[in-house]
Amino acid sequence: MDEYVHLLEQSRAAQPNKARYAGRGTRRLVATVAVAVVLVFALVAMAIFRPWPLSTRPALRHGDRGTENRVDDFKSDPAAKSEKVLVELFVMSRCPDAVQVEDVFSSVITSVHSIMDVQLNFIAALNPNATFGADCKHGDAECRGNIDELCALRHRPDLPSFWRFLLCLNSHFEDIGRDGDLSLKCASGAGLDTSAFLACSMQNEGRSLFKQSAENAQFARVSTSATVFINGKLRCVEDGGWYDCPGGHAPGDFIRDICAAYKGSTPRPSICAQYKPTTVSGDDGY
């Protein structure tokens, strides 16, 4: 019996201390989880706070996220789309300065629409509790007008037709966003698909386009209507008068710069031969 007891004690002594090893295992698990949590937070912080230069913001090229409110004439040719010069207008639908810029660009569109894209970025403060998802400077009527313009742009991939719609609205400035019949009449007169236009304007598509548009303006840090960018660079501002326009602000000045900025494979419009590029719009410019 004594020998048995002795062997039993030896056996117990040879066994590992379970409590001690259990403690070590717990500590190792806690340490591993802690390290994993730190790594996850570090990766998230890098993703959120990583600098993103304005020149690489995603809304600049056709096909990227955020380009739903853009129009072009080469819908069937993706290569042609990426070659075109991007003109961004940061505007508000009920802003007199925006009307002034859009009037100037009516001649630009007529002359060089085949080598350019247009993107509308509406200046508004995003607010999920607002009627249209954002607060507009000139009230909900302006938000409504913004959505109508974005839907017209979305459903008529032809710049001259869209511009006819835009000029029609602007010719009844006080009624923009207030008279639903006006938008429909302008859409029909410009040759838009009125069914698609109305569905967009009255449903979630229009609000989504508006939200993306306002996000684009906020990302670019533009808060003045009307501001013009060409290929992602500030070109001109109209705010009670023109300024920051080193290349001028007449239609011909914009035509010249768009012609100079175009590097595509398709021929330039014949009007481009009338203009010589400036240092602003040359290889060191746009």
Coordinates of C-alpha atoms in Angstrom, one line a residue, residues 11-269:
S11 CA 2.4 10.3 -11.0
R12 CA 0.6 13.4 -9.7
A13 CA 3.9 15.2 -9.4
A14 CA 4.7 14.4 -13.0
Q15 CA 1.4 15.8 -14.3
P16 CA 1.4 19.4 -15.5
N17 CA -0.1 22.1 -13.3
K18 CA -3.4 22.6 -15.2
A19 CA -4.3 25.7 -13.4
R20 CA -0.9 27.3 -14.1
Y21 CA -1.1 26.4 -17.8
A22 CA -4.7 27.4 -18.1
G23 CA -3.7 30.8 -16.8
R24 CA -0.9 31.0 -19.4
G25 CA -3.3 30.1 -22.2
T26 CA -5.8 32.7 -21.1
R27 CA -3.1 35.4 -21.0
R28 CA -1.8 34.4 -24.5
L29 CA -5.4 34.5 -25.9
V30 CA -6.0 37.9 -24.4
A31 CA -2.7 39.2 -25.8
T32 CA -3.5 37.9 -29.3
V33 CA -6.9 39.4 -29.3
A34 CA -5.5 42.8 -28.2
V35 CA -2.9 42.8 -30.9
A36 CA -5.6 41.9 -33.5
V37 CA -7.8 44.7 -32.3
V38 CA -5.0 47.3 -32.5
L39 CA -4.1 46.2 -36.1
V40 CA -7.8 46.5 -37.2
F41 CA -8.1 50.0 -35.7
A42 CA -4.8 51.0 -37.4
L43 CA -6.0 49.8 -40.8
V44 CA -9.4 51.6 -40.4
A45 CA -7.7 54.8 -39.4
M46 CA -5.3 54.6 -42.4
A47 CA -8.3 54.1 -44.7
I48 CA -10.2 57.1 -43.2
F49 CA -7.5 59.6 -42.8
R50 CA -5.3 58.7 -45.8
P51 CA -4.7 61.9 -47.9
W52 CA -6.5 61.9 -51.2
P53 CA -5.3 64.6 -53.6
L54 CA -7.9 66.6 -55.4
S55 CA -6.4 65.6 -58.8
T56 CA -7.1 61.9 -58.1
R57 CA -10.6 62.2 -56.7
P58 CA -12.9 59.5 -58.2
A59 CA -15.4 61.7 -59.9
L60 CA -13.0 62.9 -62.5
R61 CA -13.1 60.1 -65.1
H62 CA -16.0 58.5 -66.9
G63 CA -16.9 55.1 -65.5
D64 CA -15.6 55.7 -62.0
R65 CA -17.9 55.8 -59.0
G66 CA -19.6 59.1 -58.7
T67 CA -19.9 59.9 -62.4
E68 CA -23.7 59.2 -62.7
N69 CA -24.4 62.9 -63.2
R70 CA -22.2 63.2 -66.2
V71 CA -23.1 63.3 -69.9
D72 CA -21.1 62.6 -73.1
D73 CA -21.5 62.0 -76.8
F74 CA -19.5 58.7 -77.0
K75 CA -21.7 56.4 -75.1
S76 CA -20.8 53.4 -77.2
D77 CA -17.1 53.9 -77.1
P78 CA -15.5 53.7 -73.6
A79 CA -12.1 54.6 -75.0
A80 CA -13.4 57.9 -76.4
K81 CA -15.1 58.7 -73.1
S82 CA -11.8 58.6 -71.2
E83 CA -10.2 60.9 -73.8
K84 CA -12.6 63.8 -73.5
V85 CA -11.9 66.9 -71.6
L86 CA -13.9 67.1 -68.3
V87 CA -15.6 70.4 -67.5
E88 CA -17.1 70.5 -64.0
L89 CA -19.6 73.1 -63.0
F90 CA -20.1 73.7 -59.3
V91 CA -23.4 75.5 -59.2
M92 CA -26.9 75.9 -57.7
S93 CA -30.0 75.7 -59.9
R94 CA -31.5 79.0 -58.5
C95 CA -28.2 80.9 -58.4
P96 CA -27.9 83.9 -60.8
D97 CA -24.2 83.4 -61.1
A98 CA -24.7 79.8 -62.3
V99 CA -27.1 81.0 -64.9
Q100 CA -24.4 83.5 -66.1
V101 CA -21.9 80.7 -66.5
E102 CA -24.3 78.3 -68.2
D103 CA -25.2 81.0 -70.6
V104 CA -21.5 81.5 -71.5
F105 CA -21.1 77.8 -71.9
S106 CA -24.0 77.5 -74.4
S107 CA -21.6 78.7 -77.1
V108 CA -18.9 76.4 -75.8
I109 CA -21.2 73.4 -76.0
T110 CA -22.2 74.3 -79.6
S111 CA -18.6 74.5 -80.7
V112 CA -16.7 71.7 -78.9
H113 CA -19.3 69.3 -77.4
S114 CA -17.7 66.4 -79.3
I115 CA -14.5 66.5 -77.3
M116 CA -15.8 67.4 -73.8
D117 CA -17.8 65.9 -70.9
V118 CA -19.8 68.0 -68.4
Q119 CA -20.4 67.2 -64.8
L120 CA -22.7 69.1 -62.5
N121 CA -21.7 69.3 -58.9
F122 CA -24.4 71.0 -56.8
I123 CA -23.3 73.0 -53.7
A124 CA -25.5 71.9 -50.8
A125 CA -25.1 70.8 -47.2
L126 CA -25.9 67.1 -46.9
N127 CA -28.7 66.5 -44.3
P128 CA -30.4 63.1 -44.1
N129 CA -33.3 64.7 -42.3
A130 CA -34.0 67.3 -45.1
T131 CA -36.7 66.8 -47.6
F132 CA -34.3 66.0 -50.4
G133 CA -31.4 64.8 -48.3
A134 CA -29.6 68.1 -48.3
D135 CA -30.1 71.8 -47.3
C136 CA -29.9 74.1 -50.3
K137 CA -29.0 77.8 -50.0
H138 CA -32.2 78.9 -51.8
G139 CA -34.5 76.5 -50.2
D140 CA -36.2 73.2 -51.2
A141 CA -37.2 74.6 -54.5
E142 CA -33.5 74.8 -55.4
C143 CA -33.0 71.2 -54.3
R144 CA -35.9 70.2 -56.5
G145 CA -34.3 72.1 -59.4
N146 CA -30.9 70.5 -58.8
I147 CA -32.5 67.1 -59.0
D148 CA -34.4 67.9 -62.2
E149 CA -31.2 69.1 -63.9
L150 CA -29.3 66.0 -62.8
C151 CA -32.0 63.7 -64.1
A152 CA -32.1 65.6 -67.4
L153 CA -28.3 65.2 -67.7
R154 CA -28.5 61.5 -66.8
H155 CA -31.2 60.6 -69.3
R156 CA -30.1 62.5 -72.3
P157 CA -26.5 61.5 -73.2
D158 CA -26.1 64.4 -75.7
L159 CA -24.8 67.7 -74.6
P160 CA -26.6 70.0 -77.0
S161 CA -30.0 68.5 -76.0
F162 CA -29.2 68.8 -72.3
W163 CA -28.2 72.4 -72.7
R164 CA -31.4 73.2 -74.5
F165 CA -33.2 71.8 -71.4
L166 CA -31.0 73.9 -69.1
L167 CA -31.5 77.1 -71.0
C168 CA -35.2 76.5 -71.0
L169 CA -35.3 76.3 -67.2
N170 CA -33.1 79.3 -66.8
S171 CA -35.4 81.4 -69.1
H172 CA -38.0 80.9 -66.4
F173 CA -35.7 81.4 -63.5
E174 CA -38.2 82.2 -60.8
D175 CA -40.1 79.0 -61.5
I176 CA -37.2 76.6 -61.2
G177 CA -38.1 73.9 -58.7
R178 CA -41.5 75.4 -58.1
D179 CA -43.3 74.6 -61.3
G180 CA -43.3 70.9 -62.1
D181 CA -44.9 71.5 -65.5
L182 CA -42.0 73.7 -66.4
S183 CA -39.4 70.9 -66.0
L184 CA -41.5 68.5 -68.0
K185 CA -42.1 71.0 -70.8
C186 CA -38.4 71.8 -71.0
A187 CA -37.6 68.1 -71.1
S188 CA -40.0 67.4 -73.8
G189 CA -38.9 70.4 -75.8
A190 CA -35.3 69.4 -75.6
G191 CA -36.0 65.9 -76.8
L192 CA -35.4 64.0 -73.6
D193 CA -37.1 60.7 -72.7
T194 CA -39.8 62.3 -70.5
S195 CA -40.8 59.0 -68.9
A196 CA -37.3 58.2 -67.8
F197 CA -36.8 61.9 -66.7
L198 CA -40.0 61.9 -64.5
A199 CA -39.1 58.5 -63.0
C200 CA -35.7 59.7 -62.1
S201 CA -36.9 63.1 -60.8
M202 CA -39.7 61.7 -58.6
Q203 CA -38.0 58.6 -57.3
N204 CA -34.8 57.6 -55.5
E205 CA -32.5 57.8 -58.6
G206 CA -32.7 61.6 -58.6
R207 CA -32.0 61.9 -54.9
S208 CA -29.0 59.5 -55.2
L209 CA -27.6 61.6 -58.1
F210 CA -28.1 64.8 -55.9
K211 CA -26.4 63.2 -52.9
Q212 CA -23.4 62.1 -55.1
S213 CA -23.3 65.6 -56.7
A214 CA -23.2 67.4 -53.3
E215 CA -20.5 64.9 -52.1
N216 CA -18.4 65.8 -55.1
A217 CA -18.6 69.5 -54.3
Q218 CA -17.7 68.9 -50.7
F219 CA -14.8 66.6 -51.6
A220 CA -13.4 69.3 -53.9
R221 CA -13.9 71.9 -51.2
V222 CA -15.8 74.2 -53.5
S223 CA -18.5 76.3 -51.8
T224 CA -18.9 79.1 -54.4
S225 CA -21.5 79.0 -57.2
A226 CA -20.5 79.2 -59.9
T227 CA -17.0 77.6 -60.1
V228 CA -15.6 76.0 -63.2
F229 CA -13.0 73.3 -63.2
I230 CA -11.3 71.9 -66.4
N231 CA -9.7 68.4 -66.0
G232 CA -9.8 68.7 -62.3
K233 CA -8.2 72.1 -62.0
L234 CA -9.7 75.4 -61.1
R235 CA -10.3 77.5 -64.2
C236 CA -12.7 80.3 -63.2
V237 CA -15.2 81.6 -60.7
E238 CA -18.3 83.8 -61.2
D239 CA -19.7 85.2 -58.0
G240 CA -21.1 88.7 -58.6
G241 CA -18.3 89.1 -61.1
W242 CA -15.5 87.0 -62.7
Y243 CA -12.3 86.2 -60.9
D244 CA -9.5 83.5 -60.8
C245 CA -9.8 83.4 -64.6
P246 CA -6.2 83.7 -65.8
G247 CA -7.2 82.5 -69.3
G248 CA -10.2 84.8 -69.6
H249 CA -13.9 84.1 -69.2
A250 CA -15.4 84.6 -72.7
P251 CA -16.8 81.6 -74.6
G252 CA -13.8 81.7 -76.9
D253 CA -11.4 81.5 -73.9
F254 CA -13.1 78.3 -72.7
I255 CA -13.2 76.9 -76.3
R256 CA -9.5 77.6 -76.7
D257 CA -8.6 75.8 -73.4
I258 CA -10.8 72.8 -74.1
C259 CA -9.2 72.4 -77.5
A260 CA -5.7 72.7 -76.0
A261 CA -6.5 70.2 -73.3
Y262 CA -7.9 67.6 -75.6
K263 CA -5.4 64.8 -76.2
G264 CA -7.8 62.2 -77.8
S265 CA -7.4 60.3 -81.0
T266 CA -10.5 61.6 -82.7
P267 CA -10.1 64.8 -84.7
R268 CA -10.7 68.1 -82.9
P269 CA -13.6 70.3 -84.1

